[in-house]
mmCIF file of C-alpha atoms in Angstrom:
data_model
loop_
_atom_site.group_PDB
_atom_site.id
_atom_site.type_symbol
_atom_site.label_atom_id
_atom_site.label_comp_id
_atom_site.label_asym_id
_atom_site.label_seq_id
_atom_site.Cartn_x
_atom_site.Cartn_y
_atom_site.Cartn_z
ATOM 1 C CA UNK R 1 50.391 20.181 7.062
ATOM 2 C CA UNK R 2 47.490 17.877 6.234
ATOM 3 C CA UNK R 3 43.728 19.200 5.414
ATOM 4 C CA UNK R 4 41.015 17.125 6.403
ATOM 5 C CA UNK R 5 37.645 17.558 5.137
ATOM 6 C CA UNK R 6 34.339 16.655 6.953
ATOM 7 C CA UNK R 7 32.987 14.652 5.083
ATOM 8 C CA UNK R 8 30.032 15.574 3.589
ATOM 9 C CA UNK R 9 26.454 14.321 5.253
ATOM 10 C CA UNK R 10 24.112 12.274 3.137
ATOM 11 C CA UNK R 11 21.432 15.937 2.723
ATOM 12 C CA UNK R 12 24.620 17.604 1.218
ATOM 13 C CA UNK R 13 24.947 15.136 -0.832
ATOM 14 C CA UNK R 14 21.630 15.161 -2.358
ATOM 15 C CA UNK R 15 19.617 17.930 -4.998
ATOM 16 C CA UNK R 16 16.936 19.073 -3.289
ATOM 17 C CA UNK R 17 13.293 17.954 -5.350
ATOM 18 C CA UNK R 18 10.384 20.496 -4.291
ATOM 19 C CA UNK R 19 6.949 18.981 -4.274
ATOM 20 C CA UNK R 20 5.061 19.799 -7.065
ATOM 21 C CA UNK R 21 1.581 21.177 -6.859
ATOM 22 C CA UNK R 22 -1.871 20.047 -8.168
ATOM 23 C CA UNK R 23 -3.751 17.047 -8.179
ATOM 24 C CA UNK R 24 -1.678 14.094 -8.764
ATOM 25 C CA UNK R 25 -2.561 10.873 -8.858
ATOM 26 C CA UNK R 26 -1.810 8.314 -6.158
ATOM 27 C CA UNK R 27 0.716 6.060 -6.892
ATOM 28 C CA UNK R 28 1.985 2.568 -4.369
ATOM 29 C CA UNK R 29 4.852 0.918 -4.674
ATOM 30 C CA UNK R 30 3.775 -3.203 -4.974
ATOM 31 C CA UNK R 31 6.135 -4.253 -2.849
ATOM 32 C CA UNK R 32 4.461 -2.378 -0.128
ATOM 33 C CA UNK R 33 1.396 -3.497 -1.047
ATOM 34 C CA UNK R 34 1.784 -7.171 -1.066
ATOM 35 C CA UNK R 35 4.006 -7.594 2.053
ATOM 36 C CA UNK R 36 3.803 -6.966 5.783
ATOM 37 C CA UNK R 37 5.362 -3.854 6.189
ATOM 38 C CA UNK R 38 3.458 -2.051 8.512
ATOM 39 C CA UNK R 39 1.028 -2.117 11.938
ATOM 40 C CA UNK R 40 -2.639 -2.815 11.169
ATOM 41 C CA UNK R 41 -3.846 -1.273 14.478
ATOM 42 C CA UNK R 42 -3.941 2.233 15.474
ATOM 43 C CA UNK R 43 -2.298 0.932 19.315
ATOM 44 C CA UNK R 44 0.992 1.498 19.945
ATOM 45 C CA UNK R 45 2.866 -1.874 18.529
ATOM 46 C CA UNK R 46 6.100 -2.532 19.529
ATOM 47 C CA UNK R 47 6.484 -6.681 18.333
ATOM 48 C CA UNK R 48 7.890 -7.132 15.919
ATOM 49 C CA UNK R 49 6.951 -8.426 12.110
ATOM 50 C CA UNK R 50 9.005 -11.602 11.460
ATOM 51 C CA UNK R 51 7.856 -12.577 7.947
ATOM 52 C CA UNK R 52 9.446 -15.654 5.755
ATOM 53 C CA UNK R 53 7.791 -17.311 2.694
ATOM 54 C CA UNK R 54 10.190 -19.091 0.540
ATOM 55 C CA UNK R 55 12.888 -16.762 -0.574
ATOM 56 C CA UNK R 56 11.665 -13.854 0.962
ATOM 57 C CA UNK R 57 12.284 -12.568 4.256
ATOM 58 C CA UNK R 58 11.316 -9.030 6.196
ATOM 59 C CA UNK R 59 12.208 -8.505 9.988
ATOM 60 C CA UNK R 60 9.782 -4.804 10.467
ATOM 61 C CA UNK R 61 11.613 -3.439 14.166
ATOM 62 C CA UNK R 62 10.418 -0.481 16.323
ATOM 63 C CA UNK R 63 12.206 1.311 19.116
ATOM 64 C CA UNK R 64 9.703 2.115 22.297
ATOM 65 C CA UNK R 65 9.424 4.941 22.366
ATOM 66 C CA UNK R 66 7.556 5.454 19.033
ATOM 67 C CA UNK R 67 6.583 2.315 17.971
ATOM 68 C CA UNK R 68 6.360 0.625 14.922
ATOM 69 C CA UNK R 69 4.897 2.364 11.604
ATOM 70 C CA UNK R 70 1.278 2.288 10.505
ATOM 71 C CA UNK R 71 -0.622 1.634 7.762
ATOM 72 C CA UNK R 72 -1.896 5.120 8.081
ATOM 73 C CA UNK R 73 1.530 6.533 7.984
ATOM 74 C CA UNK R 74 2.345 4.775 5.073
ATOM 75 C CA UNK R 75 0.076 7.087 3.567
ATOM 76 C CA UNK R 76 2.989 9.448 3.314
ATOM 77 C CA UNK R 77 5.350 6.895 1.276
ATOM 78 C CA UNK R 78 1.878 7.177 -0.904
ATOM 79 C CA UNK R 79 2.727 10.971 -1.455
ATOM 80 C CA UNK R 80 6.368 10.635 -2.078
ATOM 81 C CA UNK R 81 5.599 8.062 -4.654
ATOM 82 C CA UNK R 82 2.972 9.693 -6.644
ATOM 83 C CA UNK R 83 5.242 13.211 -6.176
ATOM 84 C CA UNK R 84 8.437 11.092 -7.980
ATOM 85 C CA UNK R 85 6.847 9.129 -10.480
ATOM 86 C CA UNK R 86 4.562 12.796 -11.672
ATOM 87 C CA UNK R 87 7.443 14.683 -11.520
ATOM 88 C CA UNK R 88 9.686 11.939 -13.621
ATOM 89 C CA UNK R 89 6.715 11.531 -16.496
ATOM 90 C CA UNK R 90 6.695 14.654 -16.808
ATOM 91 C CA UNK R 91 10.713 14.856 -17.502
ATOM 92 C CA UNK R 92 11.890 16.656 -14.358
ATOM 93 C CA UNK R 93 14.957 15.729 -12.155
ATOM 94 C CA UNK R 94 13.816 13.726 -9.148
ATOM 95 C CA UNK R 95 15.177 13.149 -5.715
ATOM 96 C CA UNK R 96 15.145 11.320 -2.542
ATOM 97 C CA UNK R 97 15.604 14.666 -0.608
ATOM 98 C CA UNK R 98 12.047 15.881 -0.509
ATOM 99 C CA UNK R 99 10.560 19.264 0.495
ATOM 100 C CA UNK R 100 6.881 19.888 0.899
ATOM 101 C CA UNK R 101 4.707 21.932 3.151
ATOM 102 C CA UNK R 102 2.390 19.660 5.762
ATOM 103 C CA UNK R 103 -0.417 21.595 4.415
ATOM 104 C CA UNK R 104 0.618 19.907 1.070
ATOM 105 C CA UNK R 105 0.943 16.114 2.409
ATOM 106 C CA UNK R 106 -2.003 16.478 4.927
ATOM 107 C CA UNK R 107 -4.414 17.220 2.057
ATOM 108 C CA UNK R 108 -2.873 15.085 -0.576
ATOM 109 C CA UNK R 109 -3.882 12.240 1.974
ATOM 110 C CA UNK R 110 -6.610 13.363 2.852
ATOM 111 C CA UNK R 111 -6.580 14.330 6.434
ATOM 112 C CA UNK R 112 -7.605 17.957 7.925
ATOM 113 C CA UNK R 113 -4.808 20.790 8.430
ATOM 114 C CA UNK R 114 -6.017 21.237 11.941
ATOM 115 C CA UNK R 115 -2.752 22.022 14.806
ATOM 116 C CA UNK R 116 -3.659 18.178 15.633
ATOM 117 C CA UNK R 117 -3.745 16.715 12.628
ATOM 118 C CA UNK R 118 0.145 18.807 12.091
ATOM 119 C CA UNK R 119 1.539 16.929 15.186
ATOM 120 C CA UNK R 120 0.090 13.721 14.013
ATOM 121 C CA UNK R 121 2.163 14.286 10.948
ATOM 122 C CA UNK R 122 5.122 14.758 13.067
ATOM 123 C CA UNK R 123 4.400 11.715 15.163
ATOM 124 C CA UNK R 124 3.976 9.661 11.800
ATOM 125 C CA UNK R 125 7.350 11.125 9.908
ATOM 126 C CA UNK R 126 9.141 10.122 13.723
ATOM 127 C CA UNK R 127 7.421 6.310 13.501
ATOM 128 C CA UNK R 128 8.899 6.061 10.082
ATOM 129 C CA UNK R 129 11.843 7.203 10.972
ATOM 130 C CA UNK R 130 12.538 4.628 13.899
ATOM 131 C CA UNK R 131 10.830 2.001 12.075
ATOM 132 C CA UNK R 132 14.006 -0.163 10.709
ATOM 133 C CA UNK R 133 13.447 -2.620 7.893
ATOM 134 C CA UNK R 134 15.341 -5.946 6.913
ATOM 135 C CA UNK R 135 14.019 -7.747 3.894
ATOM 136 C CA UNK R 136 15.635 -10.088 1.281
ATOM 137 C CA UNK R 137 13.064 -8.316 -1.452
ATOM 138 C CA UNK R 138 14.970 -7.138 -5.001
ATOM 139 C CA UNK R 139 18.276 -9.160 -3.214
ATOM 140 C CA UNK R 140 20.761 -10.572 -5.748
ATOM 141 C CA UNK R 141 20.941 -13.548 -3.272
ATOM 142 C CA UNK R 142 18.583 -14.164 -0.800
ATOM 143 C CA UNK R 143 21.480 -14.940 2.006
ATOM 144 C CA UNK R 144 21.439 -10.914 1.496
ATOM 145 C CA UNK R 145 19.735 -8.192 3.434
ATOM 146 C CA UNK R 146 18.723 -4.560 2.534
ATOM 147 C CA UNK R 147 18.242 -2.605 5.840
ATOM 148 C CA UNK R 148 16.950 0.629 6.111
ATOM 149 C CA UNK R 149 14.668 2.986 7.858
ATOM 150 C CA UNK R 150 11.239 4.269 5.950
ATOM 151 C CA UNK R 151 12.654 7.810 6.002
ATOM 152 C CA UNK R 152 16.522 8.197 6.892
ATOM 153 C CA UNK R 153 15.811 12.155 8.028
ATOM 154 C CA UNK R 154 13.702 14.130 8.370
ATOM 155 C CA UNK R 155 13.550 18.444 9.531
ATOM 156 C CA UNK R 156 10.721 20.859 10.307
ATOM 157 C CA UNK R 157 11.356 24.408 9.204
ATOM 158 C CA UNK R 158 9.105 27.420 11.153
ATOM 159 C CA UNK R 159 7.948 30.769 10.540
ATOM 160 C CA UNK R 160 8.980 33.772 12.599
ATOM 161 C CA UNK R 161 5.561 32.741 14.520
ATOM 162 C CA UNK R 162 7.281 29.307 14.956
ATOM 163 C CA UNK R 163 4.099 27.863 12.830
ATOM 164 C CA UNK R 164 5.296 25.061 10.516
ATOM 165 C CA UNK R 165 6.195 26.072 7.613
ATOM 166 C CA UNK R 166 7.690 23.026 5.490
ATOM 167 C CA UNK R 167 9.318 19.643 5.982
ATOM 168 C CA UNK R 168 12.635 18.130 4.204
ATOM 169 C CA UNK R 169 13.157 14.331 4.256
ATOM 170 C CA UNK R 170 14.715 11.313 2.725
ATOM 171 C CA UNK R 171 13.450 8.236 1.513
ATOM 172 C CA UNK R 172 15.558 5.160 1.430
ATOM 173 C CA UNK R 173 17.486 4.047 -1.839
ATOM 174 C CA UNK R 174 15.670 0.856 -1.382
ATOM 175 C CA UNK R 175 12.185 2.861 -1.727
ATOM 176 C CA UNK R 176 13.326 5.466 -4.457
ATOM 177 C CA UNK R 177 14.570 2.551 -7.154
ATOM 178 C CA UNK R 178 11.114 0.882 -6.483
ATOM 179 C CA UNK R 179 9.385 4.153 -7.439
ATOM 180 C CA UNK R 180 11.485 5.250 -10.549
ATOM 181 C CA UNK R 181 10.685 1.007 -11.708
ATOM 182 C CA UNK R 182 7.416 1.565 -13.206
ATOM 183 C CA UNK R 183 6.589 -2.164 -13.506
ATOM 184 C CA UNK R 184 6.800 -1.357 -9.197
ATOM 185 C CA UNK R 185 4.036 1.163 -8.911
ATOM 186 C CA UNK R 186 0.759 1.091 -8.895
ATOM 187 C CA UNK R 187 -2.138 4.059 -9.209
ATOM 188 C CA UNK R 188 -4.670 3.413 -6.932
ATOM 189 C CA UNK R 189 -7.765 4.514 -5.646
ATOM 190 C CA UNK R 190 -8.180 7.995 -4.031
ATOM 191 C CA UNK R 191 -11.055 6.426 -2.080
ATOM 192 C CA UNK R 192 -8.591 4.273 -0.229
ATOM 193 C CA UNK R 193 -7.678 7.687 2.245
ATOM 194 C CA UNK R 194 -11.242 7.186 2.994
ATOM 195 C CA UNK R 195 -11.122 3.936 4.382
ATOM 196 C CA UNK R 196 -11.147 3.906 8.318
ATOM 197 C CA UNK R 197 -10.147 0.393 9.571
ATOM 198 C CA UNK R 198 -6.122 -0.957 9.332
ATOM 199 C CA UNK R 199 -7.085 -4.442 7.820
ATOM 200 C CA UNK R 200 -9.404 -2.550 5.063
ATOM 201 C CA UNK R 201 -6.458 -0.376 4.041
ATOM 202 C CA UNK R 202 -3.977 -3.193 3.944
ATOM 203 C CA UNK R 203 -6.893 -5.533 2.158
ATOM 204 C CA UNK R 204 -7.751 -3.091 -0.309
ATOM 205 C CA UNK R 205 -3.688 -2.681 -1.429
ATOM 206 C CA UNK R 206 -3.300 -6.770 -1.138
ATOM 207 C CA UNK R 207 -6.376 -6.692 -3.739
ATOM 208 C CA UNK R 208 -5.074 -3.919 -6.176
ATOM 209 C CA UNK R 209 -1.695 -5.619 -6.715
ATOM 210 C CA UNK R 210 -3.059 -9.303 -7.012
ATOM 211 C CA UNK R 211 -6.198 -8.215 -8.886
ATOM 212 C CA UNK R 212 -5.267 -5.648 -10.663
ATOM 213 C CA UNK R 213 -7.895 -5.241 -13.905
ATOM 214 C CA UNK R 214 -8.268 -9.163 -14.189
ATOM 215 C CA UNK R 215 -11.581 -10.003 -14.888
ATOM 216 C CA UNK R 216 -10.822 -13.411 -13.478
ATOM 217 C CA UNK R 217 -10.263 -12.036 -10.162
ATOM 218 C CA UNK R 218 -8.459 -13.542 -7.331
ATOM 219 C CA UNK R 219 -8.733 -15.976 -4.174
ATOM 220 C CA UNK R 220 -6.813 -16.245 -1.519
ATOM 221 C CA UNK R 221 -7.358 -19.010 1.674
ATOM 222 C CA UNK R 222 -7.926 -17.467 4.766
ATOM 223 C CA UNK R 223 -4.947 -18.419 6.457
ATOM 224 C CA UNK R 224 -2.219 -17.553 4.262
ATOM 225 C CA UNK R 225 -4.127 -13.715 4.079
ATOM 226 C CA UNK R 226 -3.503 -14.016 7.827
ATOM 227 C CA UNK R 227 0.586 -14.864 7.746
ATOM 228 C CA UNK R 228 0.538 -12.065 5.056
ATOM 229 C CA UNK R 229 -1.326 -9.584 7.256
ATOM 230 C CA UNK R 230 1.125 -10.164 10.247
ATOM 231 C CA UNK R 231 -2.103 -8.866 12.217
ATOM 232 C CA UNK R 232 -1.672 -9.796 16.269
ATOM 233 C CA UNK R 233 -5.242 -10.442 16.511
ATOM 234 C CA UNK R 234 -6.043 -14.234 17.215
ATOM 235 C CA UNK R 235 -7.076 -15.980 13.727
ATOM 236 C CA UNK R 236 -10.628 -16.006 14.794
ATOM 237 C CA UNK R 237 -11.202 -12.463 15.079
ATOM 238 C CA UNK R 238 -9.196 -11.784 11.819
ATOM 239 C CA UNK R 239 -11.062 -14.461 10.119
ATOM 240 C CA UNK R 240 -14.653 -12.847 11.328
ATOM 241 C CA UNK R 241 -13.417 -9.252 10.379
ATOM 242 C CA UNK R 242 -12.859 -10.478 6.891
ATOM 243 C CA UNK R 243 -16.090 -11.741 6.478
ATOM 244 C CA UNK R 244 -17.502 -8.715 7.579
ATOM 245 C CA UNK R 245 -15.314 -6.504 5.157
ATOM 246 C CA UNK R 246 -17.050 -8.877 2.819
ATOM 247 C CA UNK R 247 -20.205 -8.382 4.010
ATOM 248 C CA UNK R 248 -19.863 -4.961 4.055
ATOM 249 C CA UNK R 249 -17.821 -4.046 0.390
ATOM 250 C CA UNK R 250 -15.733 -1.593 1.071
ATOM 251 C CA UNK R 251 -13.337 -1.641 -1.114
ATOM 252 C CA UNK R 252 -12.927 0.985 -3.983
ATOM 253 C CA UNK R 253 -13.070 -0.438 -7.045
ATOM 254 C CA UNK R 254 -13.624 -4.659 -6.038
ATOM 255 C CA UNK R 255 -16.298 -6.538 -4.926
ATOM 256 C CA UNK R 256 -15.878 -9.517 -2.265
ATOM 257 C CA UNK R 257 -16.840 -12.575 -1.316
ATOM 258 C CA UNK R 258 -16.582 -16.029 0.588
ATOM 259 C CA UNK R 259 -15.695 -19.060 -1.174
ATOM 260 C CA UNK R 260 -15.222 -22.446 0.787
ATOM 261 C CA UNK R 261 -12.386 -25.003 -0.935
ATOM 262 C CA UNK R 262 -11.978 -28.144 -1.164
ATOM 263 C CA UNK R 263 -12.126 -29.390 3.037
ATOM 264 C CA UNK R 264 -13.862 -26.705 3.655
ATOM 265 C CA UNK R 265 -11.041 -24.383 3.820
ATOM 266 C CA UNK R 266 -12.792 -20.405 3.487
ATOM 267 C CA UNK R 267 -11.517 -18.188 0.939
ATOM 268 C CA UNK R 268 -11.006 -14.746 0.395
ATOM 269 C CA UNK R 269 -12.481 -14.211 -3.736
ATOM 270 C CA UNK R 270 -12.615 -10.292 -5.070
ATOM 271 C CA UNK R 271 -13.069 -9.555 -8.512
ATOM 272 C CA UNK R 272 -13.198 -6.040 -10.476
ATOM 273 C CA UNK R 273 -16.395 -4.071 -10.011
ATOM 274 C CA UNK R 274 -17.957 -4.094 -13.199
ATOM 275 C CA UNK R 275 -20.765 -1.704 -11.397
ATOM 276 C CA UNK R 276 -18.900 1.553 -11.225
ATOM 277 C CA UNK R 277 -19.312 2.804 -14.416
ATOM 278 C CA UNK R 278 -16.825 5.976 -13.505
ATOM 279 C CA UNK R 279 -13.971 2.851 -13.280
ATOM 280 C CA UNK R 280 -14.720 1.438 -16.238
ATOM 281 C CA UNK R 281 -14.750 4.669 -17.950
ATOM 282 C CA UNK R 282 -11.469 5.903 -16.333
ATOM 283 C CA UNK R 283 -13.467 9.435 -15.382
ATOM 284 C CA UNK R 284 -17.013 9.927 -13.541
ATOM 285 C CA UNK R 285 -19.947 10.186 -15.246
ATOM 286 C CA UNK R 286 -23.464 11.194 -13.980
ATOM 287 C CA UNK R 287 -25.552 8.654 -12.207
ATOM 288 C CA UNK R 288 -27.901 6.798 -14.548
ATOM 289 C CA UNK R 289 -31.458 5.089 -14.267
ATOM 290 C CA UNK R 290 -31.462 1.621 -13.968
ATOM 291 C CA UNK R 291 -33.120 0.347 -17.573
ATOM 292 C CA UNK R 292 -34.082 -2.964 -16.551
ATOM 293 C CA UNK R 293 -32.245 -4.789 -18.990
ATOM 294 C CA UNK R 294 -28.754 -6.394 -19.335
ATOM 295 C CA UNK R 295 -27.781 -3.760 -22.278
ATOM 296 C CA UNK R 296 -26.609 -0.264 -22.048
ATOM 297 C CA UNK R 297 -28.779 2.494 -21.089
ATOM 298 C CA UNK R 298 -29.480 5.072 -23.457
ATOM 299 C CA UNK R 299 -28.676 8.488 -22.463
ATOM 300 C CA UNK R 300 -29.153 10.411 -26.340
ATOM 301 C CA UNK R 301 -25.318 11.328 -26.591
ATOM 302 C CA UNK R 302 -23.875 7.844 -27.250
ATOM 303 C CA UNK R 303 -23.616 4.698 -25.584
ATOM 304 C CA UNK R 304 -23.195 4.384 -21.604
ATOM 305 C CA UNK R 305 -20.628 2.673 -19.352
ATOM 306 C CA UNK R 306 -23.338 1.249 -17.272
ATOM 307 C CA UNK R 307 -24.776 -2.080 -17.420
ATOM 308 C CA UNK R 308 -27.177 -4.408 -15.065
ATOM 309 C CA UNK R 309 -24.685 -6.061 -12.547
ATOM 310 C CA UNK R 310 -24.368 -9.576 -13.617
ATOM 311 C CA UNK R 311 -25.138 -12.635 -11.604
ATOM 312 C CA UNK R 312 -21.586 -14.432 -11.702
ATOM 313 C CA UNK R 313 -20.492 -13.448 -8.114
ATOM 314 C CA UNK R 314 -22.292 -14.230 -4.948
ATOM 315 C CA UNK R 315 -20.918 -11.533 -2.342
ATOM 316 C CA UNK R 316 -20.196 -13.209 1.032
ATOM 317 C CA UNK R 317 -21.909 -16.611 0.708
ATOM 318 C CA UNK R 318 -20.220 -19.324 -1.429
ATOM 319 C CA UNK R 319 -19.390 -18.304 -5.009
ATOM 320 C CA UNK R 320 -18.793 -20.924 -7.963
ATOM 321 C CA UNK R 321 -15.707 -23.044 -7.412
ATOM 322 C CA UNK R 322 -14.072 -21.697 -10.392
ATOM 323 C CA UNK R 323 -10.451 -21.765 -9.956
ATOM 324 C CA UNK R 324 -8.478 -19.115 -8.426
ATOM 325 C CA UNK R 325 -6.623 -16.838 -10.970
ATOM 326 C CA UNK R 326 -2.968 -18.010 -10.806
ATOM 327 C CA UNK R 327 -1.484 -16.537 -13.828
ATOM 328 C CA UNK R 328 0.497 -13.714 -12.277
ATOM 329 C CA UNK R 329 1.839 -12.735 -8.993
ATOM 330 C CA UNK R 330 3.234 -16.531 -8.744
ATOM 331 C CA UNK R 331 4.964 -15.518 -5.478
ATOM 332 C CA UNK R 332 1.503 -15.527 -3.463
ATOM 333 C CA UNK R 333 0.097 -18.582 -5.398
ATOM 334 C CA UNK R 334 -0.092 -21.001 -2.886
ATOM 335 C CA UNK R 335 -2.811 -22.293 0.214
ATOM 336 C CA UNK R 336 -2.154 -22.990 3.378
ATOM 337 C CA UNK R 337 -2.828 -26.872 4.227
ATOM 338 C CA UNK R 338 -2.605 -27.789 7.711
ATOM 339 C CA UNK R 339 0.133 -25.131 8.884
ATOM 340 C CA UNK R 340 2.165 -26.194 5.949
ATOM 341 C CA UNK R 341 2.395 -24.971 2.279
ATOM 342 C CA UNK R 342 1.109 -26.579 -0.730
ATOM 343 C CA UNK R 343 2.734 -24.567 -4.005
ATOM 344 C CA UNK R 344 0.003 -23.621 -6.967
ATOM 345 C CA UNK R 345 1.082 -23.225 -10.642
ATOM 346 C CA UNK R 346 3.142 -20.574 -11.348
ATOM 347 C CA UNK R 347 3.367 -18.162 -14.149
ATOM 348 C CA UNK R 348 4.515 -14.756 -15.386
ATOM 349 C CA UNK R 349 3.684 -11.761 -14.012
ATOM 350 C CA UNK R 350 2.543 -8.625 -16.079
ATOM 351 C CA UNK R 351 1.671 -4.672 -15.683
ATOM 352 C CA UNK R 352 -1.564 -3.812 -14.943
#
């Protein structure tokens, strides 16, 4: 008489990884942040993103009912990252089975712990898990496709009360080997939670992974930031809300402005903020008086981080036509001409 065994489900299969406390750095994967992976409004969006650009290729799908994923609930791909890469520095087992109490995500992100802000979560874990991606990115062969949802499960455990009391889930293979590559992840700003508006968010992660700490900085033309944005909103209006984010500057960490090419093309220039003295000192420092001169400021215990601002970038209107940096990242080096595509250089990418 023959035995058959269920097969064992895909939770089974995995070691469960608890969520480690404390205050741990935020960590993005770069693929996320340089491709259109996710809605820029806060409306329900159910079109799809259809993005191709030379060998690469993402189809981004939503069901109706839920719609497709957000840039705000990519926030929690944000916490799974920095929870994987802390706990694998550190020399601990990692996982793509995942427990963690909302409490623990919400403020992580930094959202309230209010009963809305819990079924918000809930609504956000569902959108990821409907969401379904297809993209050619890390493919042997780009004739090949990696499909996969943002989280294949996810559960909600309860108290005798029936409050929530923790959430399991499971990130995609496709997201976990991105994480546990440490040439893929990026730290980035804890500010960024703070930012309110979908093309800010999505801007400010486009401008950590092409900027990076290059003092050089970065330009990109106006028209290829909009086929990278997959935004719905007419070019105009996402044209005009970029020069407002630039008039504005609020970006952690960058500072912005308008550049105008060769035909008149506008473009999209940020650079490292020199200003912040608690960036370039890696840790905050108190605020100092402004000396007046282009040296450091003396303080009596050793030199400061601070210096004058310099006078080499002109936020919003036209900066100097020096050339846009193109020495990394060659997979985004090219303008838009006309609705075609003109290739730059290329060159070698490298850690930041």
């Amino acid at each position: 008489m023959s035995v058959h065994h269920r097969p064992r489900s895909e939770r089974e299969q995995l070691e469960l990884f608890r969520a480690r406390p404390g205050d741990l750095a935020p960590r993005d994967a770069q693929d996320l942040m340089a491709y259109p992976f996710f809605s820029l409004a806060k409306t329900h969006r159910t079109t799809p993103i259809d993005y191709r650009m030379n060998e690469v290729a993402i189809r981004v799908e939503a069901v109706p009912e839920h719609g497709l994923a957000t840039i705000w609930d990519a926030d929690i791909l944000i916490w799974a990252a920095s929870q994987i890469v802390q706990a694998r520095d550190a020399g601990l087992r990692t996982s793509r089975l995942m427990a963690a109490t909302p409490y623990e995500i919400l403020t992580f992100i930094g959202r309230g712990t209010s009963a809305r802000d819990y079924h918000r979560l809930k609504a956000a874990l569902d959108r990821l898990q409907s969401t379904t991606v297809a993209t050619s990115l890390r493919q042997v062969s780009e004739r090949r496709m990696h499909r996969f949802s943002w989280i294949n499960e996810w559960t909600e455990h309860a108290d005798t009360h029936g409050h929530a009391a923790g959430i399991d889930l499971i990130v995609p293979d496709w997201f976990y080997r991105a994480v546990l590559d440490d040439v893929l992840v990026l730290t980035i700003d804890r500010a960024y939670f703070d930012l309110t508006g979908g093309l800010e968010r999505w801007l400010y992660r486009l401008v950590r992974k092409h900027a990076g700490k290059q003092s050089a900085g970065w330009r990109f033309d106006f028209r290829h930031l909009y086929a990278k944005s997959a935004s719905l909103s007419p070019f105009k209006r996402f044209a005009f809300e970029l020069r407002d984010i630039a008039r504005r500057q609020p970006l952690p960490g960058y500072r912005l402005g308008i550049d105008r090419a060769t035909g008149g093309r506008e473009m999209l220039a940020f650079v490292r903020d020199s200003q912040s003295a608690a960036d370039a000192c890696g840790k905050p420092v108190n605020p100092l008086v402004l000396s007046g001169t282009a040296g450091h400021v003396p303080s009596g215990t050793g030199p400061s981080c601070y210096q004058e601002p310099g006078t080499a970038f002109s936020e919003v209107k036209s900066v100097a036509s020096s050339p846009p940096n193109l020495d990394s990242n060659s997979e985004s080096n090219f303008f838009v001409v006309g609705g075609g595509e003109s290739r730059g250089q290329t060159g070698t990418g490298g850690r930041r």
